[in-house]
């Protein structure tokens, strides 16, 4: 490898990331700034990272790195990138809460494939919205902000007072009740429009029921689940 492109919060950060990947020193490379960094809303959203192309000088070669050590460094770098993304997410959320004059405590829960930031405080219903629509939008914006300067992708889930768990339990009970109705009446039952995540909960809740089948119909954001009895 004699050339690599990298991004970072600053030009120097992007250059250092490229040097680390190439395994060389700064005096062995030359670089070109492809894009200067810029900030967006709240200093995060909509901004762009610095992007550089780093080339090895003629006659230079990357340092040899043993595979075990290289793997350790990659794991360490991935862990740091995840931690950095979560910190950016928390800072982004706090900037929103400050603007809304909300006193919110952020609890971090780490899973195997995702990080959950559970929000606790007084009068946080405004952050949830109807059927969690506001919460979903907040989660989407937070992930955009968290990954603005990172090549690593960790899924960040935003929750409020364990709302998502309670909502899932409610949807499972709803699915079972409506499936019983479909079987009793022998006719299909159409649910209200739901997000892809909530539709998946309905499908999963009924996938082992041998007497009904489920499918989704319609266009987003009005796509809905249909439960039909098997003949």
Coordinates of C-alpha atoms in Angstrom, one line a residue:
X1 CA 0.0 0.0 0.0
X2 CA 1.6 3.3 -1.1
X3 CA -1.5 5.6 -0.8
X4 CA -4.4 5.9 1.5
X5 CA -7.3 8.3 2.0
X6 CA -8.5 9.2 5.5
X7 CA -11.0 11.5 7.3
X8 CA -10.8 13.2 10.7
X9 CA -12.0 16.2 12.7
X10 CA -9.0 18.1 11.5
X11 CA -6.5 17.8 8.7
X12 CA -3.7 16.7 11.2
X13 CA -6.0 14.1 12.7
X14 CA -6.7 12.6 9.2
X15 CA -3.0 12.6 8.3
X16 CA -2.1 10.9 11.6
X17 CA -4.7 8.2 10.9
X18 CA -3.2 7.6 7.5
X19 CA 0.3 7.4 8.9
X20 CA -0.8 4.9 11.5
X21 CA -2.4 2.7 8.8
X22 CA 0.7 2.9 6.6
X23 CA 3.0 2.2 9.5
X24 CA 5.5 5.0 8.6
X25 CA 6.8 8.2 10.0
X26 CA 5.7 11.7 9.0
X27 CA 8.9 12.4 7.1
X28 CA 8.2 9.5 4.8
X29 CA 5.0 10.8 3.3
X30 CA 3.4 13.7 1.5
X31 CA -0.3 14.5 1.6
X32 CA -3.0 16.3 -0.3
X33 CA -6.0 17.9 1.4
X34 CA -9.1 16.8 -0.5
X35 CA -11.7 18.5 1.7
X36 CA -11.4 21.0 4.5
X37 CA -13.4 20.3 7.7
X38 CA -16.6 22.2 8.4
X39 CA -19.2 22.3 11.2
X40 CA -22.9 22.1 10.9
X41 CA -25.9 22.4 13.3
X42 CA -24.9 22.4 17.0
X43 CA -21.3 22.0 15.8
X44 CA -22.1 18.4 14.6
X45 CA -25.1 17.8 12.4
X46 CA -24.5 18.5 8.7
X47 CA -20.8 19.2 9.1
X48 CA -18.1 17.6 7.1
X49 CA -14.8 16.0 8.3
X50 CA -11.4 16.8 6.8
X51 CA -10.4 14.3 4.1
X52 CA -6.8 13.8 2.9
X53 CA -4.8 11.6 0.6
X54 CA -1.5 10.5 2.0
X55 CA 1.2 9.1 -0.4
X56 CA 4.5 7.4 0.5
X57 CA 7.5 9.3 -0.9
X58 CA 9.5 7.5 -3.6
X59 CA 11.8 4.9 -2.2
X60 CA 9.8 4.5 1.0
X61 CA 7.9 1.4 2.2
X62 CA 5.4 0.7 4.9
X63 CA 6.9 -0.7 8.1
X64 CA 6.4 -4.5 8.6
X65 CA 3.9 -5.2 11.3
X66 CA 3.4 -8.7 12.7
X67 CA -0.2 -10.0 12.2
X68 CA -0.9 -10.5 15.9
X69 CA 0.2 -7.0 16.8
X70 CA -1.7 -5.6 13.8
X71 CA -4.9 -7.3 15.0
X72 CA -4.4 -5.9 18.5
X73 CA -3.9 -2.4 17.1
X74 CA -7.0 -2.7 15.0
X75 CA -9.1 -4.0 17.9
X76 CA -7.8 -1.1 20.1
X77 CA -8.5 1.4 17.3
X78 CA -12.1 0.1 16.9
X79 CA -12.7 0.3 20.6
X80 CA -11.5 3.9 20.7
X81 CA -13.6 4.8 17.7
X82 CA -16.7 3.4 19.4
X83 CA -15.9 5.3 22.6
X84 CA -15.3 8.5 20.7
X85 CA -18.6 8.1 18.7
X86 CA -20.6 7.5 21.9
X87 CA -19.0 10.6 23.5
X88 CA -19.9 12.7 20.5
X89 CA -23.5 11.3 20.7
X90 CA -23.7 12.3 24.4
X91 CA -22.4 15.8 23.7
X92 CA -24.9 16.2 20.8
X93 CA -27.8 15.1 23.0
X94 CA -26.8 17.4 25.8
X95 CA -26.7 20.3 23.5
X96 CA -30.3 19.6 22.5
X97 CA -31.4 19.1 26.1
X98 CA -29.8 22.4 27.0
X99 CA -31.6 24.2 24.2
X100 CA -34.9 22.6 25.4
X101 CA -34.1 23.4 29.0
X102 CA -34.4 19.7 30.0
X103 CA -32.5 18.2 32.9
X104 CA -31.6 14.7 31.6
X105 CA -29.3 12.0 32.9
X106 CA -27.8 9.8 30.3
X107 CA -27.1 6.1 31.2
X108 CA -24.8 4.1 28.9
X109 CA -25.6 0.4 28.4
X110 CA -23.1 -1.5 26.2
X111 CA -24.2 -4.6 24.2
X112 CA -22.5 -6.8 21.7
X113 CA -23.5 -5.0 18.6
X114 CA -24.9 -1.7 19.9
X115 CA -24.7 0.9 22.6
X116 CA -27.9 2.1 24.3
X117 CA -28.2 5.6 25.8
X118 CA -31.1 5.5 28.2
X119 CA -32.4 9.0 29.1
X120 CA -33.8 9.6 32.6
X121 CA -35.4 12.8 34.0
X122 CA -38.6 14.6 34.6
X123 CA -41.3 15.3 31.9
X124 CA -39.4 13.5 29.1
X125 CA -42.6 12.5 27.3
X126 CA -41.8 15.3 24.8
X127 CA -38.7 13.3 23.7
X128 CA -40.9 10.2 22.9
X129 CA -43.7 11.6 20.8
X130 CA -46.6 9.5 19.4
X131 CA -45.6 5.8 19.3
X132 CA -42.0 6.8 19.7
X133 CA -41.8 8.9 16.5
X134 CA -39.9 11.7 18.1
X135 CA -37.6 9.3 19.8
X136 CA -36.8 7.6 16.5
X137 CA -36.0 10.9 14.9
X138 CA -33.7 11.8 17.8
X139 CA -32.0 8.5 17.5
X140 CA -31.5 9.0 13.7
X141 CA -30.0 12.5 14.2
X142 CA -27.8 11.3 17.1
X143 CA -26.3 8.5 14.9
X144 CA -25.6 11.0 12.1
X145 CA -23.8 13.3 14.6
X146 CA -21.9 10.4 16.2
X147 CA -20.5 9.0 12.9
X148 CA -19.8 12.3 11.2
X149 CA -16.0 11.9 11.7
X150 CA -15.7 8.1 12.2
X151 CA -15.2 5.3 9.7
X152 CA -16.4 2.8 12.4
X153 CA -20.1 2.2 12.8
X154 CA -21.6 1.4 16.1
X155 CA -25.4 1.4 16.3
X156 CA -26.5 3.8 19.0
X157 CA -30.0 3.2 20.4
X158 CA -31.7 6.1 22.2
X159 CA -34.3 5.2 24.9
X160 CA -36.3 7.2 27.5
X161 CA -37.0 5.6 30.8
X162 CA -37.0 2.1 29.2
X163 CA -39.8 3.1 26.8
X164 CA -38.7 0.9 24.0
X165 CA -38.9 -2.3 26.2
X166 CA -42.4 -1.3 27.4
X167 CA -43.5 -0.5 23.8
X168 CA -42.2 -3.9 22.6
X169 CA -44.2 -5.7 25.3
X170 CA -47.3 -3.7 24.3
X171 CA -46.9 -4.6 20.7
X172 CA -46.4 -8.3 21.4
X173 CA -49.7 -8.3 23.4
X174 CA -51.4 -6.4 20.6
X175 CA -50.2 -8.9 18.0
X176 CA -51.4 -11.9 20.0
X177 CA -54.8 -10.3 20.6
X178 CA -55.3 -9.3 17.0
X179 CA -54.2 -12.8 15.8
X180 CA -56.9 -14.3 18.0
X181 CA -59.4 -12.0 16.4
X182 CA -58.3 -12.9 12.9
X183 CA -58.6 -16.7 13.8
X184 CA -62.0 -16.2 15.5
X185 CA -63.6 -14.2 12.7
X186 CA -61.8 -15.9 9.8
X187 CA -60.8 -12.6 8.3
X188 CA -57.7 -10.4 8.0
X189 CA -56.9 -7.7 10.5
X190 CA -55.0 -4.6 9.3
X191 CA -52.9 -2.7 11.9
X192 CA -52.2 1.0 11.9
X193 CA -49.0 2.3 10.1
X194 CA -45.8 1.4 12.0
X195 CA -42.1 1.9 11.7
X196 CA -40.0 -0.9 10.2
X197 CA -38.8 -1.8 13.7
X198 CA -42.3 -2.1 15.2
X199 CA -43.5 -4.1 12.2
X200 CA -40.7 -6.5 12.8
X201 CA -41.8 -7.0 16.4
X202 CA -45.3 -7.9 15.2
X203 CA -44.0 -10.3 12.6
X204 CA -41.6 -12.0 15.1
X205 CA -44.3 -12.3 17.8
X206 CA -46.5 -14.3 15.4
X207 CA -44.0 -16.2 13.4
X208 CA -44.6 -19.4 15.4
X209 CA -48.4 -19.2 15.2
X210 CA -49.4 -21.9 12.7
X211 CA -52.9 -20.5 12.2
X212 CA -52.0 -17.0 11.0
X213 CA -49.6 -15.4 8.6
X214 CA -48.4 -11.8 8.5
X215 CA -47.1 -9.5 5.8
X216 CA -46.6 -5.8 5.3
X217 CA -48.3 -3.6 2.7
X218 CA -48.3 0.0 1.6
X219 CA -45.6 2.6 1.2
X220 CA -43.5 4.3 3.9
X221 CA -44.3 6.0 6.1
X222 CA -47.8 4.5 5.9
X223 CA -46.7 0.8 5.6
X224 CA -48.7 -1.5 7.9
X225 CA -48.9 -5.1 9.0
X226 CA -51.7 -7.4 7.9
X227 CA -52.6 -10.5 9.9
X228 CA -54.5 -13.1 7.9
X229 CA -55.9 -16.5 9.1
X230 CA -54.6 -19.6 7.3
X231 CA -57.2 -21.5 5.4

